[in-house]
Amino acid sequence: MRLDKLLANSGFGSRTEVKQLLKTGAVTVNDVRKKEAKFQVNENTDCIEVHGEPVHYEEFIYLMLNKPPGVVSATEDNWDETVIDLLEPQDRAKKVFPVGRLDKDTEGLLLITNDGVLAHDLLSPKKHVDKTYFAKIEGIVTNEDIAIFQEGVTISDNYTCKPARLVILKAENGASEIEITIQEGKFHQVKRMFEAVDKKVIYLKRLQMGPITLDETLELGEYRALTSEELDKLMNIGG
């Protein structure tokens, strides 16, 4: 790998900024000062340092974000703040992207990575990856709704959703709190499913995606790297 590419991918700035850094003589490879951007390095065996500090190169990055409402699930947007804007510069430098999407007003668990293979596995209908949400509903959710969702509710474009697991947590005074587990990710799917049974979602939060559960210690807008245990569970999906 080119030295400038490795440094850029490790959060030391753009390729242009990295070239300026190299010109200052701040970078060494195996204790030899290197200024050539195109110098080839082995990211697994070479000892690369910037200002005497070792560079720990990671090809892939896996993050758990507690997405706040009002932020869009995209890498860039002309109008709104994106989930990528919430990341530190060294994490944005890894060319990461959200795995799937949450609606702008939906909050909760969102995985962010630069591992395209894993993202494909998590989003592939063939993998049957569960996604669990907590929702507040305008209207009383009933056992009849549970049965309809289990059969596969038909939403507005005459698409019949795959069976969904609906659990009623509370239903009183004209409102309900529920948990719902689906295996798809159609546009506004949960909202449209409840519209199909004459009810309205007024709050939606994703709690779980596959084997990964939202870390409730994360405040809205906060994120952290996945643990090795969480990552092992995710990798088993692709197996």
Coordinates of C-alpha atoms in Angstrom, one line a residue:
M1 CA 0.0 0.0 0.0
R2 CA 1.2 3.6 -0.7
L3 CA 2.4 5.4 2.4
D4 CA 0.1 8.4 1.8
K5 CA -3.0 6.2 1.4
L6 CA -2.2 4.3 4.6
L7 CA -1.8 7.6 6.6
A8 CA -4.9 9.1 5.0
N9 CA -6.9 6.0 5.9
S10 CA -5.5 6.2 9.5
G11 CA -7.0 9.6 10.0
F12 CA -4.0 11.9 9.3
G13 CA -5.9 14.0 6.9
S14 CA -6.6 14.1 3.1
R15 CA -4.0 12.8 0.6
T16 CA -3.0 16.4 0.1
E17 CA -2.6 17.1 3.8
V18 CA -0.7 13.8 4.3
K19 CA 1.8 14.8 1.5
Q20 CA 2.5 18.0 3.4
L21 CA 3.0 16.0 6.5
L22 CA 5.5 13.8 4.7
K23 CA 7.4 16.8 3.5
T24 CA 8.1 17.9 7.1
G25 CA 10.0 14.7 7.7
A26 CA 7.6 13.6 10.5
V27 CA 7.1 10.1 9.2
T28 CA 9.4 7.1 9.6
V29 CA 9.1 3.6 8.2
N30 CA 11.2 1.0 10.2
D31 CA 13.1 4.0 11.7
V32 CA 14.0 5.5 8.3
R33 CA 12.5 8.9 7.5
K34 CA 10.3 8.8 4.4
K35 CA 9.0 11.8 2.4
E36 CA 7.8 10.0 -0.7
A37 CA 4.0 9.7 -0.8
K38 CA 4.1 6.8 -3.2
F39 CA 6.5 4.8 -1.1
Q40 CA 5.1 1.2 -0.7
V41 CA 4.7 -0.2 2.8
N42 CA 3.4 -3.4 4.3
E43 CA 0.7 -2.4 6.7
N44 CA 1.0 -5.7 8.6
T45 CA 4.8 -5.9 9.1
D46 CA 6.3 -2.4 8.7
C47 CA 6.7 -0.1 11.8
I48 CA 5.3 3.3 10.7
E49 CA 5.5 6.3 13.1
V50 CA 4.3 9.9 12.9
H51 CA 6.2 12.3 15.2
G52 CA 7.6 9.2 17.0
E53 CA 4.1 7.7 17.7
P54 CA 3.3 4.3 16.1
V55 CA 0.5 4.2 13.5
H56 CA -1.9 1.3 14.1
Y57 CA -3.6 0.6 10.8
E58 CA -7.0 -1.0 10.7
E59 CA -8.5 -1.9 7.3
F60 CA -12.0 -2.1 8.6
I61 CA -13.9 -0.1 11.4
Y62 CA -17.1 -1.1 13.1
L63 CA -19.1 1.4 15.1
M64 CA -22.4 1.4 17.0
L65 CA -24.2 4.8 16.9
N66 CA -27.2 5.8 19.0
K67 CA -28.7 7.9 16.2
P68 CA -30.6 11.0 17.3
P69 CA -33.7 12.3 15.5
G70 CA -33.3 15.0 12.9
V71 CA -30.1 13.4 11.4
V72 CA -30.2 11.5 8.1
S73 CA -28.7 8.1 7.5
A74 CA -26.4 9.1 4.6
T75 CA -22.8 9.8 4.0
E76 CA -23.5 13.3 2.8
D77 CA -26.5 15.6 2.4
N78 CA -27.0 19.1 1.0
W79 CA -29.5 20.1 3.6
D80 CA -29.3 18.1 6.8
E81 CA -26.7 16.8 9.2
T82 CA -25.8 13.2 8.5
V83 CA -24.8 10.4 10.8
I84 CA -21.2 10.6 9.4
D85 CA -21.1 14.3 10.5
L86 CA -21.4 13.0 14.1
L87 CA -18.1 11.0 13.9
E88 CA -14.6 12.2 14.9
P89 CA -12.4 13.1 11.9
Q90 CA -10.2 10.0 12.2
D91 CA -13.3 7.8 11.9
R92 CA -14.8 9.8 9.0
A93 CA -11.4 9.4 7.3
K94 CA -12.0 5.6 7.0
K95 CA -14.7 6.2 4.3
V96 CA -17.4 4.7 6.5
F97 CA -21.1 4.5 5.7
P98 CA -24.3 3.5 7.6
V99 CA -25.5 -0.1 7.3
G100 CA -29.0 0.5 5.9
R101 CA -30.9 3.5 7.1
L102 CA -33.2 4.9 9.8
D103 CA -35.8 7.5 9.0
K104 CA -34.8 11.1 9.8
D105 CA -37.1 11.2 12.9
T106 CA -36.2 7.7 14.0
E107 CA -33.6 7.1 16.7
G108 CA -31.6 4.2 18.1
L109 CA -29.1 1.6 16.9
L110 CA -27.3 2.3 13.6
L111 CA -24.2 0.3 12.6
I112 CA -21.5 2.2 10.7
T113 CA -18.6 0.5 8.9
N114 CA -16.4 0.5 5.8
D115 CA -16.8 -3.3 5.4
G116 CA -19.0 -3.6 2.3
V117 CA -19.2 -7.4 2.6
L118 CA -20.5 -7.4 6.1
A119 CA -23.0 -4.6 5.3
H120 CA -24.3 -6.7 2.3
D121 CA -24.8 -9.7 4.6
L122 CA -26.7 -7.7 7.2
L123 CA -29.0 -6.2 4.6
S124 CA -29.5 -9.2 2.3
P125 CA -33.1 -10.6 2.5
K126 CA -31.6 -14.1 2.2
K127 CA -29.9 -13.7 5.6
H128 CA -33.2 -13.0 7.5
V129 CA -31.6 -10.6 9.9
D130 CA -34.0 -9.5 12.6
K131 CA -34.5 -5.8 13.4
T132 CA -36.3 -4.9 16.6
Y133 CA -37.9 -1.6 17.3
F134 CA -39.7 0.1 20.3
A135 CA -42.6 2.3 19.2
K136 CA -45.2 4.5 20.7
I137 CA -48.5 4.2 18.8
E138 CA -51.5 6.5 18.6
G139 CA -54.3 4.0 19.0
I140 CA -54.9 0.8 20.9
V141 CA -52.9 -2.1 19.5
T142 CA -54.8 -5.4 19.8
N143 CA -54.3 -9.1 19.6
E144 CA -56.0 -8.9 16.1
D145 CA -53.1 -6.6 15.0
I146 CA -50.6 -9.2 16.3
A147 CA -52.3 -11.8 14.2
I148 CA -52.3 -9.6 11.1
F149 CA -48.6 -8.7 11.5
Q150 CA -47.8 -12.4 12.0
E151 CA -49.6 -13.3 8.7
G152 CA -47.9 -10.4 6.9
V153 CA -49.6 -7.1 6.7
T154 CA -50.2 -5.5 3.2
I155 CA -48.9 -1.9 3.1
S156 CA -49.9 1.0 0.8
D157 CA -48.2 -0.1 -2.4
N158 CA -49.9 -3.5 -2.2
Y159 CA -46.7 -5.1 -1.0
T160 CA -47.2 -7.8 1.6
C161 CA -44.6 -7.7 4.3
K162 CA -42.9 -10.8 5.6
P163 CA -44.3 -12.0 9.0
A164 CA -43.5 -9.7 11.8
R165 CA -43.4 -10.3 15.6
L166 CA -45.5 -7.7 17.5
V167 CA -45.5 -7.5 21.3
I168 CA -47.8 -5.2 23.2
L169 CA -46.1 -3.6 26.2
K170 CA -48.9 -1.2 27.1
A171 CA -52.3 -0.3 25.7
E172 CA -54.4 2.3 27.5
N173 CA -56.0 5.7 27.2
G174 CA -56.0 5.6 23.4
A175 CA -52.3 4.9 23.1
S176 CA -49.9 1.9 23.0
E177 CA -46.3 1.0 23.5
I178 CA -45.0 -2.0 21.5
E179 CA -42.0 -3.9 20.3
I180 CA -41.9 -5.1 16.7
T181 CA -39.4 -7.4 15.0
I182 CA -39.1 -7.3 11.2
Q183 CA -36.6 -8.8 8.7
E184 CA -37.0 -6.2 6.0
G185 CA -36.2 -2.5 5.6
K186 CA -38.7 -1.0 3.2
F187 CA -39.1 2.8 3.2
H188 CA -41.0 3.9 6.3
Q189 CA -42.0 0.2 6.8
V190 CA -43.0 0.1 10.4
K191 CA -45.0 3.4 10.1
R192 CA -46.7 2.0 7.0
M193 CA -47.5 -1.3 8.7
F194 CA -49.3 0.5 11.5
E195 CA -51.1 2.8 9.0
A196 CA -52.4 -0.3 7.3
V197 CA -54.3 -1.2 10.6
D198 CA -55.4 2.4 11.1
K199 CA -52.9 3.5 13.7
K200 CA -50.0 6.0 13.8
V201 CA -46.4 5.6 14.9
I202 CA -45.5 8.7 17.0
Y203 CA -42.1 7.6 18.2
L204 CA -39.7 4.9 16.9
K205 CA -36.4 3.6 18.2
R206 CA -34.4 0.7 16.9
L207 CA -33.2 -1.5 19.7
Q208 CA -31.5 -4.4 17.9
M209 CA -30.1 -5.5 14.5
G210 CA -29.2 -9.1 14.2
P211 CA -27.2 -10.1 17.3
I212 CA -26.2 -6.5 18.2
T213 CA -28.3 -4.7 20.8
L214 CA -28.1 -0.9 21.4
D215 CA -25.8 0.0 24.2
E216 CA -28.2 2.0 26.4
T217 CA -25.3 3.9 28.0
L218 CA -24.8 5.7 24.7
E219 CA -26.5 9.1 24.7
L220 CA -28.2 10.2 21.6
G221 CA -25.5 11.1 19.1
E222 CA -22.8 9.1 20.9
Y223 CA -21.0 6.1 19.4
R224 CA -18.4 3.5 20.2
A225 CA -16.5 0.7 18.5
L226 CA -18.0 -2.7 18.6
T227 CA -16.5 -5.1 21.1
S228 CA -14.6 -8.2 19.9
E229 CA -17.6 -10.3 21.2
E230 CA -20.1 -8.2 19.2
L231 CA -17.9 -8.4 16.1
D232 CA -17.6 -12.1 16.4
K233 CA -21.4 -12.4 16.5
L234 CA -21.7 -10.2 13.4
M235 CA -19.2 -12.2 11.4
N236 CA -21.2 -15.3 12.1
I237 CA -24.0 -13.8 10.0
G238 CA -21.9 -13.9 6.9
G239 CA -20.8 -17.5 7.6

